[in-house]
PDB file with one MODEL, atoms N, CA, C and O in Angstrom:
MODEL        1
ATOM      1  N   UNK A   1      94.714  46.851   4.820  1.00  0.00           N
ATOM      2  CA  UNK A   1      93.987  47.237   5.911  1.00  0.00           C
ATOM      3  C   UNK A   1      94.084  45.879   6.680  1.00  0.00           C
ATOM      4  O   UNK A   1      93.900  44.890   5.971  1.00  0.00           O
ATOM      5  N   UNK A   2      94.416  45.587   8.389  1.00  0.00           N
ATOM      6  CA  UNK A   2      94.158  44.573   8.525  1.00  0.00           C
ATOM      7  C   UNK A   2      93.266  45.161  10.307  1.00  0.00           C
ATOM      8  O   UNK A   2      93.038  46.181  10.957  1.00  0.00           O
ATOM      9  N   UNK A   3      93.026  43.416  10.358  1.00  0.00           N
ATOM     10  CA  UNK A   3      92.152  43.398  11.724  1.00  0.00           C
ATOM     11  C   UNK A   3      92.267  42.187  12.725  1.00  0.00           C
ATOM     12  O   UNK A   3      92.636  41.018  12.618  1.00  0.00           O
ATOM     13  N   UNK A   4      91.893  42.806  13.523  1.00  0.00           N
ATOM     14  CA  UNK A   4      92.281  41.246  14.440  1.00  0.00           C
ATOM     15  C   UNK A   4      90.861  40.216  14.668  1.00  0.00           C
ATOM     16  O   UNK A   4      90.849  39.035  15.017  1.00  0.00           O
ATOM     17  N   UNK A   5      89.669  41.144  14.329  1.00  0.00           N
ATOM     18  CA  UNK A   5      88.540  40.311  13.903  1.00  0.00           C
ATOM     19  C   UNK A   5      88.188  39.295  12.646  1.00  0.00           C
ATOM     20  O   UNK A   5      89.040  39.271  11.757  1.00  0.00           O
ATOM     21  N   UNK A   6      87.280  38.640  12.513  1.00  0.00           N
ATOM     22  CA  UNK A   6      87.214  37.858  11.200  1.00  0.00           C
ATOM     23  C   UNK A   6      86.516  38.822   9.782  1.00  0.00           C
ATOM     24  O   UNK A   6      85.643  39.654  10.030  1.00  0.00           O
ATOM     25  N   UNK A   7      86.782  38.704   8.983  1.00  0.00           N
ATOM     26  CA  UNK A   7      86.249  39.315   7.930  1.00  0.00           C
ATOM     27  C   UNK A   7      84.699  39.185   8.050  1.00  0.00           C
ATOM     28  O   UNK A   7      84.079  38.146   8.279  1.00  0.00           O
ATOM     29  N   UNK A   8      84.061  40.748   7.805  1.00  0.00           N
ATOM     30  CA  UNK A   8      82.746  41.126   8.287  1.00  0.00           C
ATOM     31  C   UNK A   8      82.341  41.562   7.090  1.00  0.00           C
ATOM     32  O   UNK A   8      83.004  42.230   6.295  1.00  0.00           O
ATOM     33  N   UNK A   9      80.858  41.041   6.929  1.00  0.00           N
ATOM     34  CA  UNK A   9      80.459  41.421   5.425  1.00  0.00           C
ATOM     35  C   UNK A   9      80.040  42.358   5.433  1.00  0.00           C
ATOM     36  O   UNK A   9      79.559  42.387   4.300  1.00  0.00           O
ATOM     37  N   UNK A  10      79.712  43.648   6.052  1.00  0.00           N
ATOM     38  CA  UNK A  10      79.033  44.782   6.518  1.00  0.00           C
ATOM     39  C   UNK A  10      80.194  45.611   6.046  1.00  0.00           C
ATOM     40  O   UNK A  10      80.172  46.272   5.008  1.00  0.00           O
ATOM     41  N   UNK A  11      81.053  45.544   6.747  1.00  0.00           N
ATOM     42  CA  UNK A  11      82.703  46.094   6.254  1.00  0.00           C
ATOM     43  C   UNK A  11      83.111  46.166   4.653  1.00  0.00           C
ATOM     44  O   UNK A  11      83.369  47.085   3.875  1.00  0.00           O
ATOM     45  N   UNK A  12      83.043  44.795   4.565  1.00  0.00           N
ATOM     46  CA  UNK A  12      83.159  44.616   3.045  1.00  0.00           C
ATOM     47  C   UNK A  12      82.115  45.513   1.705  1.00  0.00           C
ATOM     48  O   UNK A  12      82.357  46.029   0.614  1.00  0.00           O
ATOM     49  N   UNK A  13      81.145  45.349   2.393  1.00  0.00           N
ATOM     50  CA  UNK A  13      80.107  46.187   1.651  1.00  0.00           C
ATOM     51  C   UNK A  13      80.422  47.733   1.870  1.00  0.00           C
ATOM     52  O   UNK A  13      80.306  48.569   0.973  1.00  0.00           O
ATOM     53  N   UNK A  14      80.775  47.973   2.985  1.00  0.00           N
ATOM     54  CA  UNK A  14      81.320  49.752   2.982  1.00  0.00           C
ATOM     55  C   UNK A  14      82.187  49.599   1.694  1.00  0.00           C
ATOM     56  O   UNK A  14      81.966  50.038   0.565  1.00  0.00           O
ATOM     57  N   UNK A  15      83.271  48.831   2.181  1.00  0.00           N
ATOM     58  CA  UNK A  15      84.482  49.092   1.586  1.00  0.00           C
ATOM     59  C   UNK A  15      84.328  49.351  -0.033  1.00  0.00           C
ATOM     60  O   UNK A  15      84.954  50.191  -0.679  1.00  0.00           O
ATOM     61  N   UNK A  16      83.265  48.354  -0.571  1.00  0.00           N
ATOM     62  CA  UNK A  16      83.018  48.669  -1.892  1.00  0.00           C
ATOM     63  C   UNK A  16      82.130  49.437  -2.294  1.00  0.00           C
ATOM     64  O   UNK A  16      81.417  49.015  -3.204  1.00  0.00           O
ATOM     65  N   UNK A  17      81.909  50.644  -1.818  1.00  0.00           N
ATOM     66  CA  UNK A  17      81.136  51.785  -2.055  1.00  0.00           C
ATOM     67  C   UNK A  17      82.303  52.748  -2.167  1.00  0.00           C
ATOM     68  O   UNK A  17      82.047  53.926  -2.416  1.00  0.00           O
ATOM     69  N   UNK A  18      83.216  52.466  -2.050  1.00  0.00           N
ATOM     70  CA  UNK A  18      84.727  53.078  -2.228  1.00  0.00           C
ATOM     71  C   UNK A  18      85.489  52.864  -3.365  1.00  0.00           C
ATOM     72  O   UNK A  18      85.827  53.657  -4.244  1.00  0.00           O
ATOM     73  N   UNK A  19      85.775  51.347  -3.185  1.00  0.00           N
ATOM     74  CA  UNK A  19      86.714  50.388  -4.108  1.00  0.00           C
ATOM     75  C   UNK A  19      85.849  49.753  -5.226  1.00  0.00           C
ATOM     76  O   UNK A  19      84.674  49.386  -5.210  1.00  0.00           O
ATOM     77  N   UNK A  20      86.865  49.736  -6.278  1.00  0.00           N
ATOM     78  CA  UNK A  20      86.172  48.777  -7.219  1.00  0.00           C
ATOM     79  C   UNK A  20      86.234  47.232  -6.950  1.00  0.00           C
ATOM     80  O   UNK A  20      85.322  46.474  -7.281  1.00  0.00           O
ATOM     81  N   UNK A  21      87.558  46.769  -6.228  1.00  0.00           N
ATOM     82  CA  UNK A  21      87.688  45.784  -5.879  1.00  0.00           C
ATOM     83  C   UNK A  21      88.101  45.836  -4.204  1.00  0.00           C
ATOM     84  O   UNK A  21      88.730  46.692  -3.582  1.00  0.00           O
ATOM     85  N   UNK A  22      87.387  44.378  -3.689  1.00  0.00           N
ATOM     86  CA  UNK A  22      87.418  44.337  -2.489  1.00  0.00           C
ATOM     87  C   UNK A  22      87.782  42.671  -1.999  1.00  0.00           C
ATOM     88  O   UNK A  22      87.219  41.637  -2.357  1.00  0.00           O
ATOM     89  N   UNK A  23      88.763  42.831  -1.193  1.00  0.00           N
ATOM     90  CA  UNK A  23      89.012  40.903  -0.877  1.00  0.00           C
ATOM     91  C   UNK A  23      89.521  40.875   0.330  1.00  0.00           C
ATOM     92  O   UNK A  23      90.567  41.383   0.734  1.00  0.00           O
ATOM     93  N   UNK A  24      88.362  39.965   1.151  1.00  0.00           N
ATOM     94  CA  UNK A  24      89.356  39.875   2.400  1.00  0.00           C
ATOM     95  C   UNK A  24      89.950  38.327   2.517  1.00  0.00           C
ATOM     96  O   UNK A  24      89.424  37.321   2.041  1.00  0.00           O
ATOM     97  N   UNK A  25      90.913  38.385   3.110  1.00  0.00           N
ATOM     98  CA  UNK A  25      91.694  37.222   3.674  1.00  0.00           C
ATOM     99  C   UNK A  25      91.902  37.043   4.999  1.00  0.00           C
ATOM    100  O   UNK A  25      92.434  37.898   5.708  1.00  0.00           O
ATOM    101  N   UNK A  26      91.333  35.479   5.570  1.00  0.00           N
ATOM    102  CA  UNK A  26      91.900  34.983   6.824  1.00  0.00           C
ATOM    103  C   UNK A  26      93.325  34.790   7.074  1.00  0.00           C
ATOM    104  O   UNK A  26      93.755  33.844   6.414  1.00  0.00           O
ATOM    105  N   UNK A  27      94.111  35.301   7.722  1.00  0.00           N
ATOM    106  CA  UNK A  27      95.534  34.865   7.859  1.00  0.00           C
ATOM    107  C   UNK A  27      95.604  34.245   9.149  1.00  0.00           C
ATOM    108  O   UNK A  27      95.046  34.728  10.134  1.00  0.00           O
ATOM    109  N   UNK A  28      96.499  32.833   9.173  1.00  0.00           N
ATOM    110  CA  UNK A  28      96.484  32.108  10.156  1.00  0.00           C
ATOM    111  C   UNK A  28      98.590  32.220  10.514  1.00  0.00           C
ATOM    112  O   UNK A  28      99.484  32.122   9.673  1.00  0.00           O
ATOM    113  N   UNK A  29      98.705  32.414  11.818  1.00  0.00           N
ATOM    114  CA  UNK A  29     100.168  32.774  11.779  1.00  0.00           C
ATOM    115  C   UNK A  29     100.557  32.026  13.174  1.00  0.00           C
ATOM    116  O   UNK A  29      99.721  31.796  14.048  1.00  0.00           O
ATOM    117  N   UNK A  30     101.801  31.709  13.259  1.00  0.00           N
ATOM    118  CA  UNK A  30     102.193  31.219  14.630  1.00  0.00           C
ATOM    119  C   UNK A  30     102.530  32.604  15.547  1.00  0.00           C
ATOM    120  O   UNK A  30     103.256  33.535  15.198  1.00  0.00           O
ATOM    121  N   UNK A  31     101.740  32.458  16.911  1.00  0.00           N
ATOM    122  CA  UNK A  31     102.134  33.994  17.413  1.00  0.00           C
ATOM    123  C   UNK A  31     102.585  33.054  19.129  1.00  0.00           C
ATOM    124  O   UNK A  31     101.863  32.397  19.878  1.00  0.00           O
ATOM    125  N   UNK A  32     103.900  33.365  19.202  1.00  0.00           N
ATOM    126  CA  UNK A  32     105.100  32.905  20.169  1.00  0.00           C
ATOM    127  C   UNK A  32     104.580  33.535  21.299  1.00  0.00           C
ATOM    128  O   UNK A  32     104.572  32.850  22.322  1.00  0.00           O
ATOM    129  N   UNK A  33     104.061  34.884  21.380  1.00  0.00           N
ATOM    130  CA  UNK A  33     103.794  35.460  22.419  1.00  0.00           C
ATOM    131  C   UNK A  33     102.400  34.613  22.907  1.00  0.00           C
ATOM    132  O   UNK A  33     102.633  34.073  23.988  1.00  0.00           O
ATOM    133  N   UNK A  34     101.422  34.418  22.566  1.00  0.00           N
ATOM    134  CA  UNK A  34     100.367  33.252  23.008  1.00  0.00           C
ATOM    135  C   UNK A  34     100.432  32.111  23.063  1.00  0.00           C
ATOM    136  O   UNK A  34      99.665  31.506  23.812  1.00  0.00           O
ATOM    137  N   UNK A  35     101.257  31.520  22.381  1.00  0.00           N
ATOM    138  CA  UNK A  35     102.392  29.770  22.702  1.00  0.00           C
ATOM    139  C   UNK A  35     100.925  29.123  21.521  1.00  0.00           C
ATOM    140  O   UNK A  35     100.477  27.994  21.720  1.00  0.00           O
ATOM    141  N   UNK A  36     100.520  29.756  20.708  1.00  0.00           N
ATOM    142  CA  UNK A  36     100.181  28.917  19.651  1.00  0.00           C
ATOM    143  C   UNK A  36     100.017  29.716  18.235  1.00  0.00           C
ATOM    144  O   UNK A  36     101.020  30.033  17.596  1.00  0.00           O
ATOM    145  N   UNK A  37      98.683  30.028  17.775  1.00  0.00           N
ATOM    146  CA  UNK A  37      98.256  30.146  16.403  1.00  0.00           C
ATOM    147  C   UNK A  37      97.685  31.565  17.142  1.00  0.00           C
ATOM    148  O   UNK A  37      97.637  31.854  18.338  1.00  0.00           O
ATOM    149  N   UNK A  38      97.293  32.298  15.997  1.00  0.00           N
ATOM    150  CA  UNK A  38      96.429  33.531  16.063  1.00  0.00           C
ATOM    151  C   UNK A  38      96.288  33.731  14.568  1.00  0.00           C
ATOM    152  O   UNK A  38      97.139  33.405  13.741  1.00  0.00           O
ATOM    153  N   UNK A  39      94.673  34.523  14.211  1.00  0.00           N
ATOM    154  CA  UNK A  39      94.588  35.015  12.566  1.00  0.00           C
ATOM    155  C   UNK A  39      94.219  36.533  12.993  1.00  0.00           C
ATOM    156  O   UNK A  39      93.990  37.098  14.062  1.00  0.00           O
ATOM    157  N   UNK A  40      94.278  36.933  11.563  1.00  0.00           N
ATOM    158  CA  UNK A  40      94.030  38.218  11.457  1.00  0.00           C
ATOM    159  C   UNK A  40      93.382  38.317   9.984  1.00  0.00           C
ATOM    160  O   UNK A  40      93.691  37.581   9.047  1.00  0.00           O
ATOM    161  N   UNK A  41      92.475  39.306   9.944  1.00  0.00           N
ATOM    162  CA  UNK A  41      91.745  39.578   8.626  1.00  0.00           C
ATOM    163  C   UNK A  41      92.750  40.645   7.849  1.00  0.00           C
ATOM    164  O   UNK A  41      93.414  41.494   8.445  1.00  0.00           O
ATOM    165  N   UNK A  42      92.744  40.465   6.530  1.00  0.00           N
ATOM    166  CA  UNK A  42      93.573  41.681   5.529  1.00  0.00           C
ATOM    167  C   UNK A  42      92.449  41.967   4.498  1.00  0.00           C
ATOM    168  O   UNK A  42      92.016  41.060   3.788  1.00  0.00           O
ATOM    169  N   UNK A  43      92.091  42.937   4.441  1.00  0.00           N
ATOM    170  CA  UNK A  43      91.578  43.783   3.773  1.00  0.00           C
ATOM    171  C   UNK A  43      92.187  44.468   2.281  1.00  0.00           C
ATOM    172  O   UNK A  43      92.870  45.492   2.247  1.00  0.00           O
ATOM    173  N   UNK A  44      91.798  43.704   1.139  1.00  0.00           N
ATOM    174  CA  UNK A  44      92.723  44.390  -0.021  1.00  0.00           C
ATOM    175  C   UNK A  44      92.026  44.782  -0.832  1.00  0.00           C
ATOM    176  O   UNK A  44      91.099  44.104  -1.273  1.00  0.00           O
ATOM    177  N   UNK A  45      92.347  46.189  -1.303  1.00  0.00           N
ATOM    178  CA  UNK A  45      91.027  47.449  -1.700  1.00  0.00           C
ATOM    179  C   UNK A  45      92.049  47.682  -2.874  1.00  0.00           C
ATOM    180  O   UNK A  45      93.267  47.635  -2.699  1.00  0.00           O
ATOM    181  N   UNK A  46      91.477  47.925  -4.035  1.00  0.00           N
ATOM    182  CA  UNK A  46      92.047  48.298  -5.428  1.00  0.00           C
ATOM    183  C   UNK A  46      91.061  49.641  -6.186  1.00  0.00           C
ATOM    184  O   UNK A  46      89.850  49.742  -5.992  1.00  0.00           O
ATOM    185  N   UNK A  47      91.537  50.209  -6.703  1.00  0.00           N
ATOM    186  CA  UNK A  47      91.142  51.410  -7.454  1.00  0.00           C
ATOM    187  C   UNK A  47      89.654  52.070  -6.965  1.00  0.00           C
ATOM    188  O   UNK A  47      88.521  51.588  -6.963  1.00  0.00           O
ATOM    189  N   UNK A  48      90.098  53.190  -6.615  1.00  0.00           N
ATOM    190  CA  UNK A  48      88.981  54.067  -6.036  1.00  0.00           C
ATOM    191  C   UNK A  48      87.942  54.328  -7.418  1.00  0.00           C
ATOM    192  O   UNK A  48      88.041  54.620  -8.610  1.00  0.00           O
ATOM    193  N   UNK A  49      87.003  54.044  -6.502  1.00  0.00           N
ATOM    194  CA  UNK A  49      85.638  54.496  -7.646  1.00  0.00           C
ATOM    195  C   UNK A  49      85.842  56.123  -8.183  1.00  0.00           C
ATOM    196  O   UNK A  49      86.029  57.061  -7.409  1.00  0.00           O
ATOM    197  N   UNK A  50      85.771  56.234  -9.557  1.00  0.00           N
ATOM    198  CA  UNK A  50      85.769  57.644  -9.941  1.00  0.00           C
ATOM    199  C   UNK A  50      84.098  57.906 -10.410  1.00  0.00           C
ATOM    200  O   UNK A  50      83.383  57.152 -11.070  1.00  0.00           O
ATOM    201  N   UNK A  51      83.717  59.449  -9.728  1.00  0.00           N
ATOM    202  CA  UNK A  51      82.436  59.660 -10.125  1.00  0.00           C
ATOM    203  C   UNK A  51      82.495  60.572 -11.710  1.00  0.00           C
ATOM    204  O   UNK A  51      83.497  61.201 -12.053  1.00  0.00           O
ATOM    205  N   UNK A  52      81.670  60.516 -12.253  1.00  0.00           N
ATOM    206  CA  UNK A  52      81.428  60.402 -13.593  1.00  0.00           C
ATOM    207  C   UNK A  52      81.551  62.301 -13.762  1.00  0.00           C
ATOM    208  O   UNK A  52      81.402  62.834 -14.862  1.00  0.00           O
TER     209      UNK A  52
ENDMDL
END
């Protein structure tokens, strides 16, 4: 998933209730439409938690 907002601890914690692993990455890239650089957050989640 991606977001235009910085990584949010509360959202990461919420994802952690569903997925075994959760990572957030802040990605900086050149944005020619704004004439500079921009950042986005990318959330990488793996393995849904399985109920016993």
